[in-house]
Tab-separated table of C-alpha atoms in Angstrom:
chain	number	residue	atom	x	y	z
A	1	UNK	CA	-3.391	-21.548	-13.021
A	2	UNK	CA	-0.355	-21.339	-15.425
A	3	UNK	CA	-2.554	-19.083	-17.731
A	4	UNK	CA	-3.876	-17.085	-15.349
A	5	UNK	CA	-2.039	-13.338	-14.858
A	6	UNK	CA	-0.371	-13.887	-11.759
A	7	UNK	CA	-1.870	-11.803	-8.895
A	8	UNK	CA	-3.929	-9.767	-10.952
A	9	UNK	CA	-0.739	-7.560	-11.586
A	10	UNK	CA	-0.172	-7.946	-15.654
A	11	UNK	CA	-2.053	-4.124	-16.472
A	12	UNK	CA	0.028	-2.809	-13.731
A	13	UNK	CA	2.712	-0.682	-13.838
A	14	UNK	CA	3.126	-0.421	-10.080
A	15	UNK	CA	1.517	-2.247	-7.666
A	16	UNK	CA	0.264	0.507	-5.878
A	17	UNK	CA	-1.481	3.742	-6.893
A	18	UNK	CA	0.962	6.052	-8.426
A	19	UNK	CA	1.046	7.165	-12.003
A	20	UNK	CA	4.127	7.854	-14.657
A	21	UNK	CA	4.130	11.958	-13.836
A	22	UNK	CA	4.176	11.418	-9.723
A	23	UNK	CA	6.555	8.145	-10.192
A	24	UNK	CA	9.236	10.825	-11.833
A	25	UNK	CA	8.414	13.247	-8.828
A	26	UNK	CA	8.865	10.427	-6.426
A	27	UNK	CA	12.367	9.908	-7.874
A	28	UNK	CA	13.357	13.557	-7.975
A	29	UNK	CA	12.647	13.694	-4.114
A	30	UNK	CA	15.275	11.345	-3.943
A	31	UNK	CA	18.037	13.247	-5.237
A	32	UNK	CA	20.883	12.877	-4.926
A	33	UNK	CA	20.946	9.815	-6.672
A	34	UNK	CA	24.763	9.614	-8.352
A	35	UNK	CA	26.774	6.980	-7.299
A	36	UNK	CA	24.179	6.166	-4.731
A	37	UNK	CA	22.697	1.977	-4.128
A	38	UNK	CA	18.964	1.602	-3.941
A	39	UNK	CA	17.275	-0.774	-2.400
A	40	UNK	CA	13.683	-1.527	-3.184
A	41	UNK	CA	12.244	-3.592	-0.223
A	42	UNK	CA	8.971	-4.922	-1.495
A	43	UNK	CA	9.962	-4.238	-5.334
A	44	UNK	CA	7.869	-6.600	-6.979
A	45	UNK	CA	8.577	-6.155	-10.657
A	46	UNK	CA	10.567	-3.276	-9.749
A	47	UNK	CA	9.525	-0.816	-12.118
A	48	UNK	CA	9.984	2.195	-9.339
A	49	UNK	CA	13.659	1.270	-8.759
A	50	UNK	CA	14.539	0.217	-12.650
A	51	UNK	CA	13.039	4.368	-13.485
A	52	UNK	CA	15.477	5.293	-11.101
A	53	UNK	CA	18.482	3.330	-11.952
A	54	UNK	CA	17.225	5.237	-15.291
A	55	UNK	CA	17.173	8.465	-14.321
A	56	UNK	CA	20.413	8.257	-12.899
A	57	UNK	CA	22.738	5.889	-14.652
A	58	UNK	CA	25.914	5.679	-11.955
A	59	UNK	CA	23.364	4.602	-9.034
A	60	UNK	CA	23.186	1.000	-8.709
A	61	UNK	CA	19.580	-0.832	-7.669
A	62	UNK	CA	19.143	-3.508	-5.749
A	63	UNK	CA	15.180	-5.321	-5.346
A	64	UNK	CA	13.977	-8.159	-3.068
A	65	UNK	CA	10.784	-9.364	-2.618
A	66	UNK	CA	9.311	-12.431	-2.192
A	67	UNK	CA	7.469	-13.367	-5.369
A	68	UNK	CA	9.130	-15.163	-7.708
A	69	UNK	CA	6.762	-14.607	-10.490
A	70	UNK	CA	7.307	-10.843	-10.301
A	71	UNK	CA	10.818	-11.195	-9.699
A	72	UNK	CA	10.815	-13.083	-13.084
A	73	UNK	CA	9.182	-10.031	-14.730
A	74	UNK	CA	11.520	-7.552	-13.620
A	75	UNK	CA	14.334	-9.074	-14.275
A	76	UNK	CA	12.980	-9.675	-18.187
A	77	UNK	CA	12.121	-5.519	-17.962
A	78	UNK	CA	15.734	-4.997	-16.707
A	79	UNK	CA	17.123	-6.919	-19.470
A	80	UNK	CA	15.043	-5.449	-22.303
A	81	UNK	CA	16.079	-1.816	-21.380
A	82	UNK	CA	19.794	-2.797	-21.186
A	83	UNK	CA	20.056	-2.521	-17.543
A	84	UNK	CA	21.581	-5.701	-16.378
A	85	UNK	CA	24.640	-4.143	-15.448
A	86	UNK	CA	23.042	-1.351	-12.808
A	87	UNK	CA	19.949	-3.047	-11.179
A	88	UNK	CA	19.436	-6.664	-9.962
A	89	UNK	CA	16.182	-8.414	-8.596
A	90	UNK	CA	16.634	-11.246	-5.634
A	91	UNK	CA	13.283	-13.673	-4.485
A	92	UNK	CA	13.807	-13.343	-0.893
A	93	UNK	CA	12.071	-12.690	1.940
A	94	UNK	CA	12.566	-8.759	2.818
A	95	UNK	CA	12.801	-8.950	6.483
A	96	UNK	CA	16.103	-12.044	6.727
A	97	UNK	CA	17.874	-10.542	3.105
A	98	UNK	CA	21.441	-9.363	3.786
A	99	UNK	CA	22.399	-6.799	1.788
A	100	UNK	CA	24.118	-3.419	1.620
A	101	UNK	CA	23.268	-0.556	3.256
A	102	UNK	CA	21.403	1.762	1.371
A	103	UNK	CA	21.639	5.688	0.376
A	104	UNK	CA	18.076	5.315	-0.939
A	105	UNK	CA	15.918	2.959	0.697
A	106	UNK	CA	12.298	2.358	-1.183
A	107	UNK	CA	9.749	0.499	0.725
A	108	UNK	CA	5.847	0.838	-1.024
A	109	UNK	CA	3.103	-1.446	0.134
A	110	UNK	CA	5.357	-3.984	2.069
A	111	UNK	CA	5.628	-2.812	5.562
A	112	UNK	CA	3.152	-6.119	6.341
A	113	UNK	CA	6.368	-8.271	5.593
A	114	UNK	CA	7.509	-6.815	9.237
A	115	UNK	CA	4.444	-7.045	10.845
A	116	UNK	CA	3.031	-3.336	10.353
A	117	UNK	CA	3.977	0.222	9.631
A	118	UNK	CA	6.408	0.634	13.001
A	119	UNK	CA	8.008	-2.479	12.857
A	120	UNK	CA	8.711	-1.840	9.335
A	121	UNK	CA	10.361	1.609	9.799
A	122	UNK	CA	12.687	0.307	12.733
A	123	UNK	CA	13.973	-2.241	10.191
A	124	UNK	CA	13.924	0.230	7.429
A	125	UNK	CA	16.351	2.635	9.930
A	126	UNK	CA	18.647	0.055	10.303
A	127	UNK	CA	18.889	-0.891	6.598
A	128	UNK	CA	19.574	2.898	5.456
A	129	UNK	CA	22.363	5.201	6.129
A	130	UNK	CA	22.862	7.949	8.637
A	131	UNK	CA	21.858	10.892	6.411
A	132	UNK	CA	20.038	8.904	3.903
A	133	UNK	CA	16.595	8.622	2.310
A	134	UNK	CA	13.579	6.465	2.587
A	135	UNK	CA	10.372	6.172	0.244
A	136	UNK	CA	7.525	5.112	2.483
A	137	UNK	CA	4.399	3.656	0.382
A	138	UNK	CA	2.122	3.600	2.908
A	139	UNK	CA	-2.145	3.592	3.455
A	140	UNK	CA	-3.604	5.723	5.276
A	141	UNK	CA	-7.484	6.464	6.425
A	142	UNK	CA	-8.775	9.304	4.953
A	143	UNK	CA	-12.099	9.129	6.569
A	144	UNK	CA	-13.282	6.923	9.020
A	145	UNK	CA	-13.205	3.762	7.613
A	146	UNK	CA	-16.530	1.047	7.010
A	147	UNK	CA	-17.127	-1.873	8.902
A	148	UNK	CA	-16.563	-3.496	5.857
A	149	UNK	CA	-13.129	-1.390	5.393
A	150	UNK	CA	-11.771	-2.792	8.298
A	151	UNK	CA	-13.199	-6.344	8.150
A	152	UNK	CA	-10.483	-6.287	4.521
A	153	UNK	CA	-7.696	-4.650	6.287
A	154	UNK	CA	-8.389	-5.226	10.306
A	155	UNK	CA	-5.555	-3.322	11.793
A	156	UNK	CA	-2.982	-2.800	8.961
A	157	UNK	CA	-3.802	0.716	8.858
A	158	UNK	CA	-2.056	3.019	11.042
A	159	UNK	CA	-4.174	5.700	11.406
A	160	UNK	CA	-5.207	8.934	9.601
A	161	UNK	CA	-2.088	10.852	7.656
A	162	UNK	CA	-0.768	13.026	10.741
A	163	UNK	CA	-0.210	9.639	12.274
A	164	UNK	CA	1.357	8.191	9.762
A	165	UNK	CA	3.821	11.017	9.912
A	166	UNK	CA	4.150	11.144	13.493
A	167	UNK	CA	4.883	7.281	13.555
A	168	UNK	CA	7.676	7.964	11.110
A	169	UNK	CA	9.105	11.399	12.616
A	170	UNK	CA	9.046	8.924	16.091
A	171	UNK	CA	10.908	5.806	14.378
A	172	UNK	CA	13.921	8.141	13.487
A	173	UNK	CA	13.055	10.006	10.474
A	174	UNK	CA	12.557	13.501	9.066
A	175	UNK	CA	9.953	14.208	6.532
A	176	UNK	CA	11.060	15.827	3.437
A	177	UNK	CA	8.061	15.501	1.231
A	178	UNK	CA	4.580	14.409	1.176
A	179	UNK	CA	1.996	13.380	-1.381
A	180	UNK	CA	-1.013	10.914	-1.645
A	181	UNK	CA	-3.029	9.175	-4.338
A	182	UNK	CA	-5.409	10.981	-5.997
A	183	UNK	CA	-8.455	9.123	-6.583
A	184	UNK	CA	-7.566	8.839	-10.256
A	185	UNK	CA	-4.813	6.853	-8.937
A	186	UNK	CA	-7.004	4.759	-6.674
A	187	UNK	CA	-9.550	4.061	-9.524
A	188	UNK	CA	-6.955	3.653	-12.517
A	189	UNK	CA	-5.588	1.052	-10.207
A	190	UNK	CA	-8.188	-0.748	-9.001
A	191	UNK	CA	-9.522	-1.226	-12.482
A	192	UNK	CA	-6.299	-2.259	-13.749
A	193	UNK	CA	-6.479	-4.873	-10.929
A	194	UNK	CA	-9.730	-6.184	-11.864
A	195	UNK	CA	-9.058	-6.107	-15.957
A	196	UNK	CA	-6.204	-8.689	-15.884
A	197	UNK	CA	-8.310	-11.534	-14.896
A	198	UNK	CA	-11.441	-10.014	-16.516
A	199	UNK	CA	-9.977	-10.005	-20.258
A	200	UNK	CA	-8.273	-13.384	-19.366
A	201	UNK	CA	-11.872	-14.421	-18.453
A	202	UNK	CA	-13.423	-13.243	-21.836
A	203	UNK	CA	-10.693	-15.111	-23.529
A	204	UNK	CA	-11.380	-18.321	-21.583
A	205	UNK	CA	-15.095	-18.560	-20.376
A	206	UNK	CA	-15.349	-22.526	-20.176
A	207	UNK	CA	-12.194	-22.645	-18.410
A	208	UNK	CA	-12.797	-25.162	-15.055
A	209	UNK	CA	-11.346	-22.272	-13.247
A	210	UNK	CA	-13.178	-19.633	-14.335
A	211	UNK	CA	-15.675	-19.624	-11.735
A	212	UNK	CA	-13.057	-19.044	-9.369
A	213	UNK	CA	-11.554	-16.371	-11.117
A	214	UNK	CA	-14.764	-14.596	-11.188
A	215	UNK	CA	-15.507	-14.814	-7.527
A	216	UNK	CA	-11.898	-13.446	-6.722
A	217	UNK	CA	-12.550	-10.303	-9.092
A	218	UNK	CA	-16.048	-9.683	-7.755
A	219	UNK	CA	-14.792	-10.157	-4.114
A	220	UNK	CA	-12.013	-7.406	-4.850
A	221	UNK	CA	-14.412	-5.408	-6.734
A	222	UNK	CA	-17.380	-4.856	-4.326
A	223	UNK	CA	-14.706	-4.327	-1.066
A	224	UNK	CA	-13.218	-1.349	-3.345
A	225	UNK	CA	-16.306	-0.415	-4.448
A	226	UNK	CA	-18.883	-1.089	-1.661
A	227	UNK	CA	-16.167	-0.886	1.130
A	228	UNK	CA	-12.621	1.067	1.134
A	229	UNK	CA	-13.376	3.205	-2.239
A	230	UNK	CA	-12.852	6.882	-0.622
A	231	UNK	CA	-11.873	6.131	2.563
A	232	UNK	CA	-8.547	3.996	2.230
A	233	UNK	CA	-5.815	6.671	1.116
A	234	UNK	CA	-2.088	6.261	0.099
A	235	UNK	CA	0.769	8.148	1.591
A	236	UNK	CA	4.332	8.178	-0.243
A	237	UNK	CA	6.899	9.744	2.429
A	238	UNK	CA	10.283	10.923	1.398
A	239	UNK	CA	11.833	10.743	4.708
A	240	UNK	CA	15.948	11.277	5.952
A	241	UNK	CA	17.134	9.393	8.273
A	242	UNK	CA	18.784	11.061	11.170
């Protein structure tokens, strides 16, 4: 579907729920930044690591992830805010890349490219200096979660927030902040989500794969709504390595 936004992502700004004012505290908790490499695992379009690379102009950013469609969006961002020079994008699978070590490593939504949250944070220790700094994106249950919760995300989870922590304090890390998504996050998210394929839908109606479309909306729709909405939180953990 050549006309169809790619994953749903094209009213996103991050592919996870985290707005401008927290993605700025996010980046603050990473200080210091000068002179430092980043390395967004994950990265997507790389919008988190490009407002870095911003924020502080002598660190240099490095993204992987495996979509090339988002890869080719970032890179067009990176090039429209004169940032060639200091941040560079790379479709790749996150868990066989070879690349620098990093003072700042950034890892949001991805840790099911390693096969969970723990597997993810051994790889992550490796990959970061002694001394350096990690930002986990990672969900969490707030509440017990649904039937229907779990049928969507089985055992992906790890657990409530304190063992979320606790998994990272065990894997090698100290926690030096904490915050979660509010649900303003969750919704503004969601709904962004849902309203790239919905406005391409009102645009093309009698398209032969608009039926399709539709059912892939609704589907996401009713397990936010009817399933995880409330119950499914999001973590972001500046952590140190030790």
């Amino acid at each position: 579907m050549t006309d169809v936004p790619a994953n749903g992502h094209a009213y996103l700004d991050f592919n996870s729920p985290l707005s401008d004012v927290k993605s700025y505290q996010l980046i603050n908790g990473l200080h210091p930044l000068a002179g430092a490499t980043v390395v967004d695992y994950g990265c997507g379009w790389g919008e988190l690591l490009l407002r870095a690379v911003e924020h502080e102009p002598t660190a240099r950013g490095l993204g992987v992830d495996s979509d090339e469609h988002a890869v080719r969006r970032g890179r067009a961002a990176i090039a429209a805010r004169g940032r060639s020079a200091h941040v560079s994008l790379e479709p790749a699978d996150v868990t066989t890349w070879q690349g620098p070590a990093a003072d700042v490593a950034i890892c949001v939504g991805a840790s099911h490219a390693w096969g969970g949250t723990g597997q993810a944070l051994a790889a992550l220790r490796e990959r970061t200096r002694p001394g350096g700094r990690l930002l986990l994106g990672e969900g969490f249950w707030e509440r017990p979660p649904t039937e229907r919760a779990l049928g969507i995300f089985g055992d992906t989870v790890p657990g409530d927030l304190a063992e979320l922590v606790d998994l990272a304090l065990d894997s090698g890390f100290r926690l030096l902040a904490l915050t979660t998504a509010t649900p303003d996050e969750w919704d503004d998210f969601e709904s962004r989500w849902c309203a790239g394929r919905e406005r391409w839908l009102l645009e093309h109606p009698e398209h032969p794969e608009a039926a399709s479309v539709r059912a892939i909306v609704d589907e996401h729709r009713d397990g936010w709504l009817k399933g995880y909405r409330g119950s499914l939180g999001f973590a972001y953990l500046t952590l140190a390595r030790t």
